[in-house]
Coordinates of C-alpha atoms and ligand atoms in Angstrom, one line a residue:
M1 CA 12.3 22.5 -25.2
P2 CA 8.6 23.6 -24.9
D3 CA 7.6 24.3 -29.0
A4 CA 7.7 27.8 -30.6
S5 CA 4.0 28.0 -30.6
H6 CA 3.8 27.8 -26.8
T7 CA 4.8 31.4 -24.6
P8 CA 5.8 29.6 -21.2
D9 CA 3.5 31.8 -18.3
P10 CA 5.7 33.8 -16.9
A11 CA 3.6 33.2 -13.6
C12 CA 3.8 29.4 -13.9
R13 CA 6.6 27.1 -11.9
Q14 CA 9.2 25.6 -14.7
L15 CA 10.6 22.1 -13.1
D16 CA 11.9 19.5 -15.5
V17 CA 9.8 17.2 -12.7
A18 CA 6.6 17.7 -10.5
I19 CA 6.2 15.2 -8.3
V20 CA 3.0 14.2 -6.9
G21 CA 2.6 13.2 -3.3
G22 CA 5.5 13.7 0.2
G23 CA 5.7 10.6 1.2
L24 CA 8.0 7.2 0.8
A25 CA 8.6 7.5 -2.8
G26 CA 8.3 11.2 -2.9
L27 CA 11.1 11.7 -0.9
Y28 CA 13.6 9.4 -2.4
A29 CA 12.5 10.8 -5.8
I30 CA 12.8 13.9 -4.6
H31 CA 16.6 12.8 -3.8
R32 CA 17.4 11.1 -6.5
L33 CA 16.0 12.8 -9.2
R34 CA 17.8 15.9 -8.4
K35 CA 21.2 14.0 -8.5
L36 CA 20.6 14.2 -12.2
G37 CA 20.8 17.9 -12.1
L38 CA 16.9 17.9 -12.7
T39 CA 14.8 20.4 -11.2
V40 CA 12.4 19.0 -8.9
R41 CA 9.1 19.7 -6.8
A42 CA 7.2 17.2 -5.1
Y43 CA 3.4 18.5 -4.1
E44 CA 1.6 17.0 -1.0
A45 CA -1.7 17.5 0.2
G46 CA -1.5 17.2 3.7
S47 CA 0.5 19.3 6.5
G48 CA 3.5 17.2 6.7
I49 CA 5.4 15.1 4.7
G50 CA 4.9 11.1 5.2
G51 CA 2.0 10.4 2.8
T52 CA 0.4 6.9 4.5
W53 CA 2.6 7.7 8.2
F54 CA 1.0 11.2 8.2
W55 CA -2.2 9.9 7.5
N56 CA -2.6 6.7 9.5
R57 CA -2.1 8.1 13.5
Y58 CA -5.0 5.0 15.2
P59 CA -4.1 3.6 18.1
G60 CA -2.0 0.2 17.1
A61 CA -1.0 1.0 14.4
R62 CA 2.3 -0.3 13.2
C63 CA 5.0 -1.5 10.2
D64 CA 4.1 -5.3 9.4
V65 CA 7.7 -5.4 7.8
E66 CA 10.3 -5.8 10.5
S67 CA 12.1 -2.4 10.4
L68 CA 16.0 -3.4 10.1
E69 CA 13.4 -4.3 5.8
Y70 CA 11.2 -1.9 6.0
S71 CA 13.8 1.5 6.0
Y72 CA 15.7 3.2 3.1
S73 CA 18.2 1.4 2.3
F74 CA 20.2 4.0 -0.7
D75 CA 22.0 5.1 1.9
E76 CA 24.5 3.0 3.5
Q77 CA 25.5 5.4 6.8
L78 CA 21.6 6.7 7.3
Q79 CA 21.0 2.7 7.6
Q80 CA 23.8 2.1 10.0
D81 CA 22.8 4.7 11.9
W82 CA 19.4 5.0 12.4
K83 CA 18.3 3.0 15.5
W84 CA 14.7 1.5 16.1
P85 CA 13.2 0.4 19.5
E86 CA 11.3 -2.2 18.0
R87 CA 11.0 -5.3 15.7
Y88 CA 8.2 -3.5 14.1
G89 CA 8.0 0.3 14.2
T90 CA 5.0 2.1 14.9
Q91 CA 3.7 5.0 13.1
P92 CA 5.2 8.1 15.3
E93 CA 8.5 6.4 15.0
I94 CA 8.3 5.5 11.0
L95 CA 6.9 9.0 11.1
K96 CA 10.3 10.0 12.9
Y97 CA 12.8 8.4 10.3
I98 CA 11.0 10.0 7.6
N99 CA 11.3 13.3 8.4
H100 CA 14.9 12.4 10.1
V101 CA 15.6 12.1 6.0
A102 CA 14.0 14.7 4.8
D103 CA 16.1 16.8 7.0
R104 CA 19.2 15.1 6.8
F105 CA 19.0 14.9 2.9
D106 CA 17.8 18.3 2.4
L107 CA 14.6 17.2 0.9
R108 CA 12.4 20.0 2.4
R109 CA 13.2 22.1 -0.3
D110 CA 10.9 20.7 -2.6
V111 CA 8.2 20.2 -0.9
Q112 CA 5.1 21.6 -1.2
L113 CA 2.6 21.0 1.6
N114 CA -1.0 21.4 1.4
T115 CA -1.4 21.1 -2.0
R116 CA -3.6 18.8 -3.8
I117 CA -2.8 18.1 -7.7
K118 CA -6.8 19.0 -9.5
S119 CA -5.4 18.1 -12.8
A120 CA -2.3 16.7 -14.9
V121 CA -2.9 17.7 -18.8
F122 CA -0.2 16.8 -20.7
D123 CA 0.2 19.7 -24.3
T124 CA 1.5 17.4 -26.8
R125 CA 2.4 20.0 -28.5
A126 CA 4.9 21.8 -25.9
N127 CA 5.8 18.6 -25.1
E128 CA 5.2 19.0 -20.9
W129 CA 2.4 18.3 -17.5
A130 CA 1.2 21.4 -17.3
V131 CA -0.3 20.7 -13.1
T132 CA -2.8 23.0 -11.6
T133 CA -3.6 22.3 -7.8
N134 CA -6.6 22.9 -5.6
T135 CA -5.2 26.9 -4.7
G136 CA -5.0 27.4 -8.3
E137 CA -1.2 27.5 -8.9
E138 CA -0.3 25.6 -12.2
I139 CA 3.3 24.2 -12.8
R140 CA 4.7 22.7 -16.0
A141 CA 6.4 20.1 -16.5
R142 CA 8.7 17.3 -19.0
Y143 CA 8.0 14.6 -16.6
C144 CA 5.3 14.5 -13.6
V145 CA 6.0 11.3 -11.9
M146 CA 2.8 10.2 -9.7
A147 CA 4.1 9.0 -6.1
A148 CA 0.5 9.7 -4.2
G149 CA 0.5 6.0 -2.8
N150 CA -1.8 2.8 -3.0
L151 CA -3.9 3.0 0.1
S152 CA -4.1 6.9 0.7
T153 CA -7.9 7.3 -0.9
P154 CA -9.6 6.3 2.3
R155 CA -13.1 5.3 1.7
V156 CA -16.3 5.3 4.2
P157 CA -18.5 3.6 2.9
D158 CA -22.1 5.4 1.5
F159 CA -24.1 4.9 4.6
K160 CA -27.1 6.3 4.7
G161 CA -28.2 8.1 7.7
I162 CA -24.1 9.3 8.8
H163 CA -24.5 12.7 9.1
D164 CA -27.2 12.8 11.3
F165 CA -25.2 10.5 14.0
K166 CA -24.9 12.3 17.0
G167 CA -21.2 11.6 18.4
K168 CA -18.0 11.5 16.5
W169 CA -16.7 9.2 13.6
Y170 CA -13.7 8.8 12.4
H171 CA -11.4 6.8 9.4
T172 CA -8.0 4.6 10.0
G173 CA -6.6 6.5 7.5
L174 CA -7.8 10.2 8.6
W175 CA -7.2 10.1 12.4
P176 CA -7.1 13.2 14.0
H177 CA -3.4 14.5 15.4
E178 CA -4.2 15.4 18.5
G179 CA -5.5 11.4 19.4
V180 CA -8.9 10.5 20.6
D181 CA -9.9 9.9 23.7
F182 CA -12.3 7.1 24.1
S183 CA -12.4 6.6 28.0
G184 CA -15.5 5.3 29.4
K185 CA -17.2 5.3 25.3
R186 CA -18.9 3.3 24.2
V187 CA -17.1 2.6 20.6
G188 CA -18.6 1.1 16.8
V189 CA -16.2 -0.1 14.7
I190 CA -16.6 -1.3 11.5
G191 CA -13.9 -3.6 9.8
T192 CA -11.7 -6.1 9.9
G193 CA -9.1 -5.4 8.0
S194 CA -5.2 -4.5 9.1
S195 CA -6.3 -1.0 10.5
G196 CA -8.7 -2.8 12.5
V197 CA -6.7 -6.0 13.4
Q198 CA -4.8 -3.4 15.0
M199 CA -6.3 -1.0 16.8
I200 CA -9.5 -2.7 18.1
P201 CA -6.5 -4.5 21.6
I202 CA -6.0 -0.7 22.3
I203 CA -9.5 0.6 21.8
A204 CA -10.3 -2.5 23.5
Q205 CA -8.7 -1.1 26.8
Q206 CA -10.1 2.3 26.8
A207 CA -13.5 1.7 25.8
R208 CA -16.6 1.2 27.9
H209 CA -17.4 -1.2 25.6
L210 CA -16.7 -1.8 21.9
T211 CA -19.1 -3.4 18.9
V212 CA -16.9 -5.0 16.6
F213 CA -18.9 -4.9 13.3
Q214 CA -17.3 -7.6 11.3
R215 CA -18.2 -8.4 7.3
T216 CA -14.8 -11.0 6.6
A217 CA -13.1 -11.9 9.1
N218 CA -9.7 -12.2 8.4
F219 CA -7.1 -14.0 9.1
S220 CA -4.6 -12.7 11.9
L221 CA -0.8 -14.6 13.0
P222 CA 1.0 -13.3 16.1
A223 CA 3.3 -10.6 15.9
R224 CA 5.5 -11.2 18.5
N225 CA 6.3 -7.4 18.1
G226 CA 9.1 -6.7 21.0
P227 CA 11.6 -4.5 21.5
M228 CA 15.4 -4.0 19.2
T229 CA 17.5 -6.4 20.7
P230 CA 21.1 -6.2 19.8
E231 CA 20.6 -9.5 19.2
R232 CA 18.8 -8.7 15.9
E233 CA 19.8 -5.8 14.5
G234 CA 24.0 -6.3 15.3
P235 CA 23.8 -9.2 12.8
H236 CA 21.6 -7.4 10.7
K237 CA 24.0 -4.5 10.4
A238 CA 27.0 -5.5 9.9
E239 CA 25.4 -7.1 6.7
Y240 CA 23.1 -4.6 5.6
P241 CA 24.4 -4.3 2.0
A242 CA 23.7 -8.3 1.5
R243 CA 21.1 -8.3 3.2
R244 CA 19.8 -5.9 0.7
A245 CA 20.3 -7.1 -2.1
A246 CA 19.7 -11.0 -0.9
A247 CA 15.9 -9.5 -0.3
Q248 CA 15.5 -8.3 -4.1
E249 CA 16.0 -12.2 -4.8
T250 CA 12.8 -12.6 -3.5
P251 CA 9.4 -12.7 -4.4
F252 CA 8.4 -10.8 -1.2
A253 CA 11.7 -8.6 -1.8
I254 CA 11.8 -9.5 1.9
G255 CA 15.6 -11.5 3.0
G256 CA 15.6 -13.7 6.1
Y257 CA 13.2 -16.3 5.4
P258 CA 14.2 -19.4 4.0
R259 CA 12.9 -20.2 0.4
P260 CA 10.8 -23.0 1.0
T261 CA 11.9 -26.1 -0.9
R262 CA 8.9 -28.6 -0.2
K263 CA 5.3 -29.0 -1.7
T264 CA 3.0 -29.2 1.2
L265 CA 1.4 -32.6 0.7
E266 CA 4.4 -33.8 0.4
V267 CA 5.1 -33.4 4.1
P268 CA 3.5 -35.7 6.9
A269 CA 0.5 -34.4 8.5
D270 CA 2.8 -34.2 11.9
E271 CA 5.9 -32.8 10.6
R272 CA 3.9 -30.0 8.8
A273 CA 1.5 -29.1 12.3
R274 CA 5.6 -28.6 13.8
T275 CA 6.6 -26.2 10.9
Y276 CA 3.1 -24.3 11.4
E277 CA 3.5 -24.2 14.9
A278 CA 7.6 -23.2 14.9
K279 CA 6.3 -20.0 12.4
W280 CA 3.3 -18.9 14.6
Q281 CA 5.9 -18.9 17.5
E282 CA 8.5 -16.9 15.8
G283 CA 5.2 -14.4 14.5
G284 CA 5.1 -12.3 10.9
S285 CA 4.3 -13.4 7.8
I286 CA 6.3 -14.2 5.2
S287 CA 8.2 -16.7 7.0
Y288 CA 5.0 -18.4 6.9
L289 CA 3.5 -18.1 3.5
Y290 CA 7.1 -18.9 3.4
S291 CA 6.4 -22.6 5.2
Y292 CA 6.2 -25.1 1.4
T293 CA 6.4 -24.0 -2.1
D294 CA 2.5 -24.0 -3.0
L295 CA 0.2 -22.7 -0.2
L296 CA -0.4 -20.4 -2.7
V297 CA -1.4 -21.8 -5.6
D298 CA -2.0 -25.1 -4.6
K299 CA -5.9 -25.0 -2.6
D300 CA -5.3 -28.9 -1.1
A301 CA -2.1 -27.2 0.2
N302 CA -3.5 -24.1 1.7
D303 CA -6.4 -25.7 3.4
T304 CA -3.6 -27.4 5.3
A305 CA -2.6 -23.6 6.2
S306 CA -5.9 -21.8 7.4
E307 CA -7.5 -24.9 8.9
F308 CA -4.3 -24.5 11.8
V309 CA -4.8 -21.2 12.5
R310 CA -8.6 -21.4 12.1
N311 CA -7.9 -24.2 15.8
K312 CA -5.3 -21.9 17.2
I313 CA -8.5 -18.9 16.8
R314 CA -10.8 -21.9 18.4
G315 CA -8.4 -22.1 21.0
M316 CA -7.8 -18.2 22.1
V317 CA -11.6 -17.2 21.3
K318 CA -13.6 -18.9 24.8
D319 CA -17.3 -18.3 23.0
R320 CA -17.5 -21.1 20.5
K321 CA -19.4 -18.6 17.9
T322 CA -17.5 -15.8 18.5
A323 CA -14.4 -18.1 17.6
E324 CA -16.3 -19.6 14.1
L325 CA -16.8 -16.5 13.5
L326 CA -13.3 -14.8 13.7
A327 CA -12.4 -17.8 11.9
P328 CA -12.4 -17.2 8.1
K329 CA -13.8 -19.7 5.5
D330 CA -14.0 -18.1 2.6
H331 CA -10.5 -17.4 1.6
P332 CA -7.6 -19.3 1.7
I333 CA -5.0 -17.7 4.0
G334 CA -2.3 -15.1 2.8
T335 CA -5.4 -14.6 -0.6
K336 CA -6.3 -12.0 1.0
R337 CA -3.5 -8.9 3.5
L338 CA -2.8 -11.5 5.6
C339 CA -2.8 -9.3 9.0
L340 CA -0.6 -9.3 12.4
D341 CA -1.8 -9.0 15.7
T342 CA -0.7 -8.5 19.0
N343 CA -3.3 -10.1 21.3
Y344 CA -6.2 -8.9 18.7
Y345 CA -8.0 -12.4 19.1
E346 CA -8.0 -12.8 22.7
T347 CA -9.6 -9.2 22.8
Y348 CA -12.7 -11.3 22.1
N349 CA -12.2 -12.8 25.9
R350 CA -12.6 -9.4 27.6
P351 CA -16.6 -9.1 28.9
N352 CA -17.0 -5.4 27.3
V353 CA -15.4 -6.2 23.7
S354 CA -18.1 -7.9 21.5
L355 CA -18.8 -8.6 17.7
V356 CA -21.6 -8.1 15.4
D357 CA -21.6 -10.3 12.2
V358 CA -22.6 -8.3 9.4
R359 CA -22.1 -10.4 6.7
S360 CA -25.5 -12.3 8.0
D361 CA -26.8 -8.9 8.6
P362 CA -26.3 -6.2 7.5
I363 CA -26.0 -2.6 8.0
Q364 CA -29.0 -0.7 7.2
E365 CA -28.3 2.6 8.1
I366 CA -26.3 5.2 10.4
T367 CA -28.5 6.5 13.0
A368 CA -28.1 9.5 15.6
T369 CA -26.9 7.4 18.0
G370 CA -25.1 4.6 16.9
L371 CA -26.7 2.1 14.3
R372 CA -29.5 -0.3 13.0
L373 CA -29.0 -3.1 10.8
K374 CA -31.3 -4.2 8.2
S375 CA -32.8 -7.0 10.6
G376 CA -33.8 -3.7 12.4
A377 CA -31.0 -5.0 15.2
E378 CA -30.1 -1.9 16.9
Y379 CA -26.6 -0.9 18.6
E380 CA -26.4 2.4 20.6
V381 CA -22.8 4.3 19.8
D382 CA -21.1 7.1 21.2
A383 CA -18.5 7.3 18.5
L384 CA -18.2 4.9 16.0
V385 CA -14.2 3.9 13.7
F386 CA -14.7 3.3 10.2
A387 CA -11.4 0.6 9.5
T388 CA -12.9 0.6 5.9
G389 CA -10.2 0.9 3.8
F390 CA -9.4 3.2 1.2
D391 CA -10.0 3.1 -2.9
A392 CA -6.5 1.0 -3.0
M393 CA -3.9 1.3 -6.4
T394 CA -6.0 3.7 -8.7
G395 CA -8.5 5.8 -6.1
A396 CA -5.6 8.7 -5.6
L397 CA -4.7 8.5 -10.1
N398 CA -8.5 8.4 -10.6
E399 CA -9.1 11.8 -8.5
I400 CA -6.6 13.6 -10.3
D401 CA -8.4 14.9 -14.1
I402 CA -5.1 13.2 -16.0
R403 CA -6.1 14.1 -19.8
T404 CA -3.4 15.1 -23.1
T405 CA -4.4 18.2 -25.1
D406 CA -4.4 14.3 -27.5
G407 CA -8.2 13.4 -26.3
A408 CA -6.8 10.8 -23.8
V409 CA -8.7 10.8 -20.8
L410 CA -6.9 8.6 -17.8
R411 CA -10.4 7.5 -15.8
R412 CA -11.7 6.6 -19.3
H413 CA -9.1 4.8 -20.9
W414 CA -8.7 2.9 -16.6
E415 CA -13.3 2.1 -17.4
G416 CA -12.1 -1.2 -17.1
G417 CA -9.2 -1.2 -14.4
P418 CA -5.5 -0.1 -14.9
L419 CA -4.4 -0.6 -17.8
T420 CA 0.0 0.1 -18.3
Y421 CA 2.8 -1.1 -18.7
L422 CA 4.8 -2.5 -15.6
G423 CA 3.0 -0.5 -13.6
L424 CA 5.1 2.2 -14.4
M425 CA 3.6 3.9 -17.5
V426 CA 0.5 4.4 -19.3
S427 CA 0.2 4.0 -22.8
G428 CA -1.2 7.7 -24.3
F429 CA 0.1 9.8 -21.6
P430 CA 3.7 10.6 -22.3
N431 CA 6.1 11.2 -19.9
M432 CA 4.4 10.0 -17.1
F433 CA 5.5 7.2 -14.7
V434 CA 3.4 5.9 -11.7
V435 CA 5.6 4.3 -8.4
T436 CA 4.0 1.3 -7.5
G437 CA 1.4 1.7 -9.7
P438 CA -1.1 -1.2 -10.6
G439 CA 0.5 -3.2 -12.6
S440 CA 3.9 -3.5 -10.6
P441 CA 4.1 -6.5 -7.2
G442 CA 4.2 -3.1 -5.1
V443 CA 1.6 -3.4 -2.6
K444 CA 2.8 -6.9 -2.4
T445 CA 6.3 -6.7 -0.8
Q446 CA 7.7 -4.4 1.7
M447 CA 6.9 -1.1 -0.3
I448 CA 10.3 0.6 0.3
A449 CA 12.4 -1.5 -1.6
S450 CA 10.3 -1.9 -4.5
I451 CA 9.7 2.5 -4.1
E452 CA 13.4 2.7 -4.9
Q453 CA 13.0 -0.1 -7.4
H454 CA 10.7 2.3 -9.4
V455 CA 12.3 5.3 -8.5
D456 CA 15.9 4.1 -9.8
W457 CA 14.3 3.2 -13.1
I458 CA 12.4 6.1 -13.5
A459 CA 16.0 8.3 -13.0
G460 CA 17.5 5.9 -15.4
T461 CA 14.6 5.9 -18.4
I462 CA 15.1 10.4 -17.2
D463 CA 18.8 9.7 -17.9
H464 CA 18.6 7.3 -20.8
L465 CA 16.6 9.5 -22.9
A466 CA 18.6 12.4 -21.9
T467 CA 21.8 11.3 -23.2
H468 CA 20.3 10.2 -26.2
Q469 CA 19.0 13.4 -26.8
L470 CA 15.0 11.8 -26.6
D471 CA 12.2 13.8 -25.0
R472 CA 9.7 11.7 -25.1
I473 CA 8.4 7.8 -24.2
E474 CA 5.5 6.4 -23.8
P475 CA 4.4 2.1 -23.4
T476 CA 2.9 1.3 -27.0
S477 CA -0.5 -0.1 -26.6
T478 CA 0.4 -3.4 -27.6
A479 CA 3.0 -3.7 -24.4
E480 CA 0.5 -2.4 -22.2
N481 CA -1.8 -5.2 -23.1
E482 CA 0.3 -8.0 -23.0
W483 CA 1.6 -6.4 -20.0
V484 CA -1.9 -6.9 -18.4
N485 CA -2.8 -10.0 -19.6
H486 CA 0.5 -11.0 -18.7
V487 CA -0.9 -10.0 -14.6
N488 CA -4.3 -12.0 -15.6
A489 CA -2.3 -14.8 -16.1
V490 CA -0.1 -15.1 -13.2
A491 CA -2.9 -14.2 -10.9
D492 CA -5.0 -16.4 -12.3
S493 CA -2.6 -18.9 -12.2
T494 CA -2.4 -19.0 -7.8
L495 CA -5.1 -18.6 -5.5
Y496 CA -5.7 -14.7 -4.9
P497 CA -8.6 -14.6 -6.4
L498 CA -10.2 -16.2 -4.7
A499 CA -10.7 -13.7 -2.2
N500 CA -12.9 -10.5 -2.0
S501 CA -9.9 -8.5 -1.6
W502 CA -9.0 -4.9 -2.5
Y503 CA -6.0 -6.2 -5.1
V504 CA -9.2 -7.2 -6.9
G505 CA -11.5 -3.5 -6.3
A506 CA -14.4 -6.0 -4.2
N507 CA -14.4 -3.3 -1.1
I508 CA -15.5 -0.2 -3.2
P509 CA -19.5 -1.2 -4.9
G510 CA -19.2 -0.9 -8.4
K511 CA -15.0 -0.3 -9.3
P512 CA -13.8 -3.0 -11.6
R513 CA -12.6 -6.5 -10.6
V514 CA -9.7 -7.1 -11.9
F515 CA -6.7 -8.3 -10.0
M516 CA -4.0 -5.3 -10.3
P517 CA -1.3 -5.7 -8.3
Y518 CA 1.5 -8.3 -10.1
V519 CA 2.4 -11.5 -8.2
G520 CA 5.3 -13.0 -9.9
G521 CA 7.2 -12.1 -6.7
F522 CA 9.6 -8.7 -7.4
D523 CA 12.3 -10.9 -8.0
R524 CA 10.8 -11.7 -11.6
Y525 CA 10.2 -8.6 -12.2
K526 CA 13.1 -6.0 -11.5
K527 CA 14.8 -8.4 -13.7
R528 CA 12.2 -7.9 -16.1
C529 CA 12.4 -3.4 -15.7
D530 CA 16.1 -4.1 -15.8
E531 CA 16.7 -6.0 -19.4
V532 CA 13.6 -3.6 -20.6
A533 CA 15.8 -0.6 -19.5
A534 CA 19.1 -2.4 -20.4
G535 CA 17.8 -3.3 -24.0
G536 CA 16.7 0.2 -25.1
Y537 CA 13.5 -0.1 -23.6
P538 CA 11.3 -2.3 -25.7
G539 CA 8.0 -1.5 -25.3
F540 CA 7.7 1.6 -25.2
T541 CA 8.3 4.2 -28.2
L542 CA 11.4 7.1 -27.0
S543 CA 11.1 10.2 -29.5
R544 CA 12.3 13.9 -30.0
H545 CA 9.3 16.2 -29.8
E546 CA 9.9 18.1 -32.9
P547 CA 8.1 21.3 -32.6
A548 CA 5.0 22.1 -34.3
P549 CA 5.2 24.7 -37.0
A550 CA 3.4 28.2 -36.3
R551 CA 0.6 28.9 -37.6
Ligands
N01_1 O1 -8.7 -2.3 4.8 P1 -9.3 -3.3 4.7 P2 -7.7 -1.6 5.8 N1 -19.6 -3.0 5.8 O2 -9.9 -2.8 3.1 C1 -14.8 -3.7 5.3 C2 -2.6 -1.6 4.9 N2 -2.3 -1.8 5.6 O3 -7.1 -0.4 6.7 O4 -13.7 -7.8 3.7 C3 -18.9 -3.3 6.7 O5 -8.0 -4.7 4.0 C4 -14.2 -4.8 5.2 O6 -14.8 -5.7 5.0 P3 -14.7 -6.9 3.4 C5 -2.3 -3.4 4.0 O7 -2.1 -3.4 2.8 C6 -0.7 -2.3 6.5 O8 -7.9 -2.5 7.3 O9 -15.1 -5.5 2.3 N3 -16.9 -3.4 6.4 C7 -12.3 -5.1 5.2 O10 -12.8 -5.8 6.9 C8 -3.9 -3.7 4.2 O11 -4.6 -4.7 3.9 C9 -1.2 -2.1 8.4 O12 -15.6 -7.8 3.5 C10 -17.4 -3.0 5.4 C11 -12.6 -3.5 6.0 O13 -13.7 -2.8 6.2 C12 -4.3 -1.9 3.6 O14 -3.3 -0.6 4.0 C13 -1.4 -1.7 8.7 C14 -17.4 -2.3 4.4 C15 -11.7 -2.6 5.3 O15 -10.1 -3.7 5.8 C16 -6.1 -1.9 3.8 O16 -5.9 -1.8 5.1 C17 -2.9 -1.2 7.8 C18 -19.5 -2.3 4.8 N4 -20.3 -1.2 4.3 C19 -3.2 -1.4 7.2 N5 -17.1 -1.6 4.0 C20 0.6 -3.3 8.2 O17 1.2 -2.5 8.2 C21 -15.6 -2.0 4.1 N6 -16.0 -2.6 5.3 C22 -0.1 -3.4 9.6

């Protein structure tokens, strides 16, 4: 309820909940919050819905979690009806699915496209958020749900000379909708993360010559993609609800993989090799990391799994020097996002593909015709592709000027790294919820399961406030600090901090080095969130806003 001293602007749209983002999270938030009878609207910068799957249209883009898992679970008929053509969904297929969901549940009428949120200011006296858009529109809302994505702020490194380049350049996360024809072209790809690894084999088939500029070699496992078979789909759909429930009892929110029971080094070397080989043949990353209980916490154990993959690379890539460059040695397997590929390593056997190590000889500048390395070596290309990643986890929120009339500023609060309680709320910023934000396990899980869990928790919280005649919630700074310390302690008990990854902001020069995701597992995390809700929200301050006395 706005306070007496606040005179609402009649031109201003008044909502119960303003949602930032029209991707998988924003769309589910519309659906779920509408069920509480709330007025909601999602603001989406793109000209279409879908978030990640709207923007990332690079050749070969597909999800590395199996389609039967990577989909909404909130509606049984939806999951029964939708037919996934392949084991792993392609970007166009996933976007088609998202559009189907939007139509099926009539979500579009509450999505405003081509609208970027510029600022969000919590008016402490009025107890509401004032949100402004790039078009100058102002929205007032009791609650703000940040569903802006973790990998939604594409990052092109600040290379000198980039504007002098005479050819065309692209970023994987801002791919042209009409596609790009690389036929007959000399193409340079910078970056060998998940996007690069998926794209490189496809571009290699088209380009006259492809030069890959690699700073860090990444582990990749075969996806073993293929058409969806009745054998895979039938049993899964027959017990979908049970499978979804079982997935929630796992660390990655992905079901179907038996939990490991043994430690790596308890197992004889020949048996270990057979296990790794079977998992390699089966394809998929969870299965491989689930070989033993301690692969992500014990370096000696991890070495066995890492070396198995390095040897596979050495076996696949004919040129020995190239194979050694491709075999990752600077981080344990699984501590950076483990890639899945189709013919990635084999691509380097093609005569039209070459690999350049820009770790030992970094890129110095982009020139009119290509790029120059520190040593002076020059590479001429007609097109450049940046597969250089994103300002992950904090980029999207730090781009918005988020503050309160009491003087709190999110960018300042997060100067030393993101601070949240449960990854869901930030102290000093009442009534603002973050979906799968830093401090939550989101990016380490099947994202849609995490999105649903978060949005359900947010909906439950808003409902709780309403039923108790309350209208404000924020975490205490004590709870926030304790949670951040816990997130760090859990990370420090694993091998994750050994890798320079976007999990710690390592890909952005100057970004504070803080381990951002919660790696204690979806199962433990969900239990904690449920306990907090059931226990009356310890760690949060819930209040009823008292109108300020008129001056
Ligand atoms: O980005 P990345 P991405 N000079 O940050 C290199 C999800 N995703 O778009 O490692 C030279 O992983 C950088 O090198 P280094 C998934 O969660 C999922 O590939 O920093 N190189 C690295 O090689 C994934 O993890 C899917 O040394 C530079 C690359 O660019 C996340 O998105 C598909 C450089 C960036 O890799 C991000 O993946 C795609 C420089 N100055 C993405 N700066 C699937 O579901 C950066 N690099 C399959």
